Amino acid sequence: MDLFSPQAAPAEWLVIATGLAALAATVPRRIWLVARNAITIAHEGGHALVALACRRRLMAIRLHSDTSGLTVTRGRPTGLGVVLTLAAGYTAAPLLGLGGAALLGAGLVAVLLWAATALLLAVLVMVRNAYGILSVVLTGALFVLVSWLAAPEVQALFAYAVVWFLLLGGVRPPFELQRKRRHGGAPDSDADQLSRLTHVPAGVWLAFFHTVSLSCLIGGATWLLGR
């Protein structure tokens, strides 16, 4: 299939079914603890991409088995660049989901799959620990296999499930961070670092993360359902 050839959307009930499948990977804690690795890849990839866009030097990305991650950059310790870099983590998965929903709304399934593969390859180049390499390689291999071997109908269902997961899975981490902070945890979270840099309360940054993720979910769902 030509990369830029629009593909007809699956039946609405199939689109809804992929959304329910993504929801099933997001809500139950045991499944989420595994599936969240994909959100962490997006989170750290968001930090890395914006850091490069802001001309910061990207040193390393680390992904851990507890689904935490770390992106190390070098540059000015203050200023707009570092603020944007820190703000990009929790917003990355929802915004990627929204972009993916826009592509699917235009029928560009193949573009979405290969763009996701390219982004995963870019992240892989900077990962510096074994678990992180394994996580990205397995995720990327899944995208390559579906892109090369699956029928167009299967590719479309896979793409819809991935986008739904980014949208739905992007909503949960800010709530998890909010709960940790309520119990005195995560003192060096993105929200707390942003608070120290900007003198804006961490709670305001959390509200920003919530606003972005929920807005992307609403907008993305509208595109996915063709409304």
mmCIF file of C-alpha atoms in Angstrom:
data_model
loop_
_atom_site.group_PDB
_atom_site.id
_atom_site.type_symbol
_atom_site.label_atom_id
_atom_site.label_comp_id
_atom_site.label_asym_id
_atom_site.label_seq_id
_atom_site.Cartn_x
_atom_site.Cartn_y
_atom_site.Cartn_z
ATOM 1 C CA MET A 1 0.000 0.000 0.000
ATOM 2 C CA ASP A 2 1.250 3.509 -0.870
ATOM 3 C CA LEU A 3 2.339 5.313 2.274
ATOM 4 C CA PHE A 4 0.150 8.344 1.651
ATOM 5 C CA SER A 5 -2.895 6.574 0.253
ATOM 6 C CA PRO A 6 -5.904 7.256 2.506
ATOM 7 C CA GLN A 7 -7.426 4.130 3.995
ATOM 8 C CA ALA A 8 -11.066 3.761 4.894
ATOM 9 C CA ALA A 9 -11.755 3.825 8.615
ATOM 10 C CA PRO A 10 -12.940 0.609 10.272
ATOM 11 C CA ALA A 11 -16.593 0.281 11.188
ATOM 12 C CA GLU A 12 -17.543 2.452 14.154
ATOM 13 C CA TRP A 13 -18.106 -0.564 16.396
ATOM 14 C CA LEU A 14 -14.542 -1.726 15.691
ATOM 15 C CA VAL A 15 -13.183 1.729 16.533
ATOM 16 C CA ILE A 16 -15.112 1.595 19.812
ATOM 17 C CA ALA A 17 -13.820 -1.944 20.429
ATOM 18 C CA THR A 18 -10.209 -0.797 20.042
ATOM 19 C CA GLY A 19 -10.945 1.995 22.508
ATOM 20 C CA LEU A 20 -12.332 -0.489 25.019
ATOM 21 C CA ALA A 21 -9.261 -2.678 24.545
ATOM 22 C CA ALA A 22 -7.030 0.320 25.254
ATOM 23 C CA LEU A 23 -9.127 1.134 28.311
ATOM 24 C CA ALA A 24 -8.677 -2.441 29.527
ATOM 25 C CA ALA A 25 -4.914 -1.932 29.311
ATOM 26 C CA THR A 26 -5.125 1.338 31.237
ATOM 27 C CA VAL A 27 -7.468 0.737 34.171
ATOM 28 C CA PRO A 28 -6.545 -2.631 35.793
ATOM 29 C CA ARG A 29 -3.434 -2.081 37.885
ATOM 30 C CA ARG A 30 -1.626 -5.316 36.953
ATOM 31 C CA ILE A 31 -2.007 -4.752 33.220
ATOM 32 C CA TRP A 32 -1.219 -1.050 33.571
ATOM 33 C CA LEU A 33 2.091 -1.781 35.301
ATOM 34 C CA VAL A 34 3.225 -3.489 32.094
ATOM 35 C CA ALA A 35 1.461 -1.296 29.538
ATOM 36 C CA ARG A 36 2.701 1.888 31.227
ATOM 37 C CA ASN A 37 6.157 1.205 29.789
ATOM 38 C CA ALA A 38 4.866 2.495 26.456
ATOM 39 C CA ILE A 39 3.685 5.724 28.097
ATOM 40 C CA THR A 40 7.098 6.093 29.751
ATOM 41 C CA ILE A 41 8.789 5.768 26.350
ATOM 42 C CA ALA A 42 6.548 8.570 25.061
ATOM 43 C CA HIS A 43 7.175 10.641 28.219
ATOM 44 C CA GLU A 44 10.959 10.457 27.986
ATOM 45 C CA GLY A 45 10.846 10.812 24.213
ATOM 46 C CA GLY A 46 8.893 14.030 24.694
ATOM 47 C CA HIS A 47 11.574 15.410 27.000
ATOM 48 C CA ALA A 48 14.261 14.428 24.492
ATOM 49 C CA LEU A 49 12.548 15.831 21.401
ATOM 50 C CA VAL A 50 11.803 19.209 22.966
ATOM 51 C CA ALA A 51 15.294 19.391 24.466
ATOM 52 C CA LEU A 52 16.780 18.985 20.992
ATOM 53 C CA ALA A 53 14.324 21.526 19.562
ATOM 54 C CA CYS A 54 15.472 23.977 22.248
ATOM 55 C CA ARG A 55 19.120 23.296 21.336
ATOM 56 C CA ARG A 56 19.923 21.535 24.562
ATOM 57 C CA ARG A 57 22.422 18.687 24.430
ATOM 58 C CA LEU A 58 20.749 15.302 24.878
ATOM 59 C CA MET A 59 23.005 13.023 26.930
ATOM 60 C CA ALA A 60 20.984 9.897 27.745
ATOM 61 C CA ILE A 61 17.576 8.320 28.198
ATOM 62 C CA ARG A 62 16.985 5.631 30.811
ATOM 63 C CA LEU A 63 13.865 3.492 31.179
ATOM 64 C CA HIS A 64 13.400 1.387 34.302
ATOM 65 C CA SER A 65 11.422 -1.742 35.101
ATOM 66 C CA ASP A 66 9.231 0.161 37.593
ATOM 67 C CA THR A 67 8.046 2.237 34.582
ATOM 68 C CA SER A 68 9.967 5.313 35.736
ATOM 69 C CA GLY A 69 12.404 7.022 33.414
ATOM 70 C CA LEU A 70 15.055 9.700 33.202
ATOM 71 C CA THR A 71 16.201 11.971 30.388
ATOM 72 C CA VAL A 72 19.500 13.766 30.930
ATOM 73 C CA THR A 73 20.213 16.966 29.001
ATOM 74 C CA ARG A 74 22.794 19.697 29.230
ATOM 75 C CA GLY A 75 22.337 23.381 28.714
ATOM 76 C CA ARG A 76 21.333 26.470 30.621
ATOM 77 C CA PRO A 77 19.880 25.471 34.026
ATOM 78 C CA THR A 78 17.208 28.149 33.706
ATOM 79 C CA GLY A 79 15.217 29.735 30.923
ATOM 80 C CA LEU A 80 12.516 28.820 28.457
ATOM 81 C CA GLY A 81 14.367 25.844 26.990
ATOM 82 C CA VAL A 82 14.585 23.876 30.209
ATOM 83 C CA VAL A 83 10.992 24.812 31.144
ATOM 84 C CA LEU A 84 9.669 23.519 27.827
ATOM 85 C CA THR A 85 11.793 20.381 28.145
ATOM 86 C CA LEU A 86 10.384 19.588 31.586
ATOM 87 C CA ALA A 87 6.818 20.395 30.542
ATOM 88 C CA ALA A 88 7.034 18.037 27.570
ATOM 89 C CA GLY A 89 7.067 14.794 29.561
ATOM 90 C CA TYR A 90 3.531 14.439 30.892
ATOM 91 C CA THR A 91 2.085 16.108 27.803
ATOM 92 C CA ALA A 92 3.923 13.935 25.267
ATOM 93 C CA ALA A 93 1.674 10.846 25.211
ATOM 94 C CA PRO A 94 -1.607 12.834 24.980
ATOM 95 C CA LEU A 95 -0.232 15.098 22.250
ATOM 96 C CA LEU A 96 1.136 12.132 20.314
ATOM 97 C CA GLY A 97 -2.279 10.517 20.660
ATOM 98 C CA LEU A 98 -3.959 13.656 19.354
ATOM 99 C CA GLY A 99 -1.585 13.807 16.387
ATOM 100 C CA GLY A 100 -2.183 10.123 15.724
ATOM 101 C CA ALA A 101 -5.941 10.662 15.853
ATOM 102 C CA ALA A 102 -5.596 13.442 13.274
ATOM 103 C CA LEU A 103 -3.669 11.101 10.962
ATOM 104 C CA LEU A 104 -6.242 8.354 11.383
ATOM 105 C CA GLY A 105 -9.014 10.855 10.778
ATOM 106 C CA ALA A 106 -7.339 11.519 7.415
ATOM 107 C CA GLY A 107 -6.992 7.791 6.745
ATOM 108 C CA LEU A 108 -3.170 7.862 6.924
ATOM 109 C CA VAL A 109 -2.676 4.598 8.784
ATOM 110 C CA ALA A 110 0.660 3.714 7.147
ATOM 111 C CA VAL A 111 2.067 7.183 7.849
ATOM 112 C CA LEU A 112 1.192 6.800 11.524
ATOM 113 C CA LEU A 113 2.791 3.357 11.821
ATOM 114 C CA TRP A 114 6.044 4.343 10.134
ATOM 115 C CA ALA A 115 6.239 7.685 11.935
ATOM 116 C CA ALA A 116 5.878 5.849 15.253
ATOM 117 C CA THR A 117 8.605 3.412 14.203
ATOM 118 C CA ALA A 118 10.923 6.291 13.295
ATOM 119 C CA LEU A 119 10.326 7.998 16.641
ATOM 120 C CA LEU A 120 11.055 4.761 18.500
ATOM 121 C CA LEU A 121 14.293 4.357 16.554
ATOM 122 C CA ALA A 122 15.288 7.918 17.442
ATOM 123 C CA VAL A 123 14.645 7.186 21.137
ATOM 124 C CA LEU A 124 16.572 3.900 20.937
ATOM 125 C CA VAL A 125 19.731 5.699 19.791
ATOM 126 C CA MET A 126 19.879 7.592 23.096
ATOM 127 C CA VAL A 127 18.794 4.860 25.546
ATOM 128 C CA ARG A 128 21.634 3.949 27.864
ATOM 129 C CA ASN A 129 20.416 0.995 29.950
ATOM 130 C CA ALA A 130 19.590 -2.625 29.114
ATOM 131 C CA TYR A 131 15.953 -2.580 30.233
ATOM 132 C CA GLY A 132 15.313 0.570 28.254
ATOM 133 C CA ILE A 133 16.876 -0.890 25.118
ATOM 134 C CA LEU A 134 14.793 -4.047 25.486
ATOM 135 C CA SER A 135 11.578 -2.064 25.969
ATOM 136 C CA VAL A 136 12.116 0.128 22.922
ATOM 137 C CA VAL A 137 13.318 -2.720 20.700
ATOM 138 C CA LEU A 138 10.302 -4.893 21.519
ATOM 139 C CA THR A 139 7.896 -1.997 20.991
ATOM 140 C CA GLY A 140 9.548 -1.030 17.721
ATOM 141 C CA ALA A 141 9.622 -4.632 16.506
ATOM 142 C CA LEU A 142 5.874 -4.875 17.041
ATOM 143 C CA PHE A 143 5.311 -1.786 14.881
ATOM 144 C CA VAL A 144 7.624 -3.104 12.146
ATOM 145 C CA LEU A 145 5.934 -6.516 12.069
ATOM 146 C CA VAL A 146 2.472 -5.008 11.828
ATOM 147 C CA SER A 147 3.602 -2.509 9.184
ATOM 148 C CA TRP A 148 5.272 -5.151 6.996
ATOM 149 C CA LEU A 149 3.240 -8.304 7.497
ATOM 150 C CA ALA A 150 -0.295 -7.440 8.587
ATOM 151 C CA ALA A 151 -3.219 -6.899 6.266
ATOM 152 C CA PRO A 152 -4.389 -3.267 5.906
ATOM 153 C CA GLU A 153 -7.456 -3.980 8.045
ATOM 154 C CA VAL A 154 -5.277 -5.331 10.870
ATOM 155 C CA GLN A 155 -2.908 -2.391 10.551
ATOM 156 C CA ALA A 156 -5.830 -0.012 10.960
ATOM 157 C CA LEU A 157 -7.147 -1.769 14.070
ATOM 158 C CA PHE A 158 -3.660 -1.825 15.589
ATOM 159 C CA ALA A 159 -3.179 1.881 14.836
ATOM 160 C CA TYR A 160 -6.529 2.783 16.393
ATOM 161 C CA ALA A 161 -5.717 0.743 19.513
ATOM 162 C CA VAL A 162 -2.322 2.451 19.852
ATOM 163 C CA VAL A 163 -3.799 5.935 19.517
ATOM 164 C CA TRP A 164 -6.583 5.178 21.974
ATOM 165 C CA PHE A 165 -3.969 3.895 24.421
ATOM 166 C CA LEU A 166 -1.865 7.047 24.117
ATOM 167 C CA LEU A 167 -4.945 9.186 24.721
ATOM 168 C CA LEU A 168 -6.337 7.144 27.611
ATOM 169 C CA GLY A 169 -2.962 6.163 29.070
ATOM 170 C CA GLY A 170 -1.855 9.783 28.979
ATOM 171 C CA VAL A 171 -4.602 10.737 31.419
ATOM 172 C CA ARG A 172 -3.528 8.448 34.251
ATOM 173 C CA PRO A 173 0.101 9.524 35.039
ATOM 174 C CA PRO A 174 -0.774 13.069 36.215
ATOM 175 C CA PHE A 175 -3.286 11.569 38.650
ATOM 176 C CA GLU A 176 -0.625 9.142 39.865
ATOM 177 C CA LEU A 177 1.801 12.010 40.379
ATOM 178 C CA GLN A 178 -0.857 14.001 42.218
ATOM 179 C CA ARG A 179 -1.449 11.070 44.571
ATOM 180 C CA LYS A 180 2.284 10.613 45.217
ATOM 181 C CA ARG A 181 2.737 14.291 46.018
ATOM 182 C CA ARG A 182 -0.247 14.208 48.366
ATOM 183 C CA HIS A 183 1.582 11.539 50.382
ATOM 184 C CA GLY A 184 4.894 13.386 50.333
ATOM 185 C CA GLY A 185 6.458 11.475 47.449
ATOM 186 C CA ALA A 186 8.119 12.520 44.173
ATOM 187 C CA PRO A 187 9.767 15.710 45.510
ATOM 188 C CA ASP A 188 11.771 16.084 42.277
ATOM 189 C CA SER A 189 8.914 15.409 39.865
ATOM 190 C CA ASP A 190 8.576 17.405 36.667
ATOM 191 C CA ALA A 191 5.906 19.556 38.322
ATOM 192 C CA ASP A 192 8.146 20.331 41.310
ATOM 193 C CA GLN A 193 11.150 21.137 39.138
ATOM 194 C CA LEU A 194 8.965 23.414 37.011
ATOM 195 C CA SER A 195 7.697 25.080 40.164
ATOM 196 C CA ARG A 196 11.228 25.837 41.341
ATOM 197 C CA LEU A 197 12.198 27.193 37.924
ATOM 198 C CA THR A 198 9.118 29.341 37.288
ATOM 199 C CA HIS A 199 7.916 30.112 40.832
ATOM 200 C CA VAL A 200 4.506 28.819 39.741
ATOM 201 C CA PRO A 201 3.047 26.322 42.256
ATOM 202 C CA ALA A 202 3.459 22.660 41.367
ATOM 203 C CA GLY A 203 -0.302 22.272 41.672
ATOM 204 C CA VAL A 204 -0.752 24.690 38.774
ATOM 205 C CA TRP A 205 1.599 22.620 36.638
ATOM 206 C CA LEU A 206 -0.343 19.505 37.588
ATOM 207 C CA ALA A 207 -3.533 21.243 36.518
ATOM 208 C CA PHE A 208 -1.817 22.054 33.221
ATOM 209 C CA PHE A 209 -0.925 18.382 32.706
ATOM 210 C CA HIS A 210 -4.517 17.386 33.473
ATOM 211 C CA THR A 211 -5.898 19.999 31.095
ATOM 212 C CA VAL A 212 -3.677 18.892 28.215
ATOM 213 C CA SER A 213 -4.356 15.167 28.686
ATOM 214 C CA LEU A 214 -8.123 15.522 29.042
ATOM 215 C CA SER A 215 -8.384 18.000 26.159
ATOM 216 C CA CYS A 216 -6.381 15.668 23.919
ATOM 217 C CA LEU A 217 -8.602 12.753 24.902
ATOM 218 C CA ILE A 218 -11.747 14.671 23.994
ATOM 219 C CA GLY A 219 -10.314 16.012 20.733
ATOM 220 C CA GLY A 220 -8.740 12.697 19.783
ATOM 221 C CA ALA A 221 -11.903 10.740 20.487
ATOM 222 C CA THR A 222 -13.811 13.152 18.255
ATOM 223 C CA TRP A 223 -11.445 12.455 15.356
ATOM 224 C CA LEU A 224 -11.343 8.696 15.956
ATOM 225 C CA LEU A 225 -15.106 8.431 15.984
ATOM 226 C CA GLY A 226 -15.386 10.594 12.869
ATOM 227 C CA ARG A 227 -17.405 13.363 14.476
#
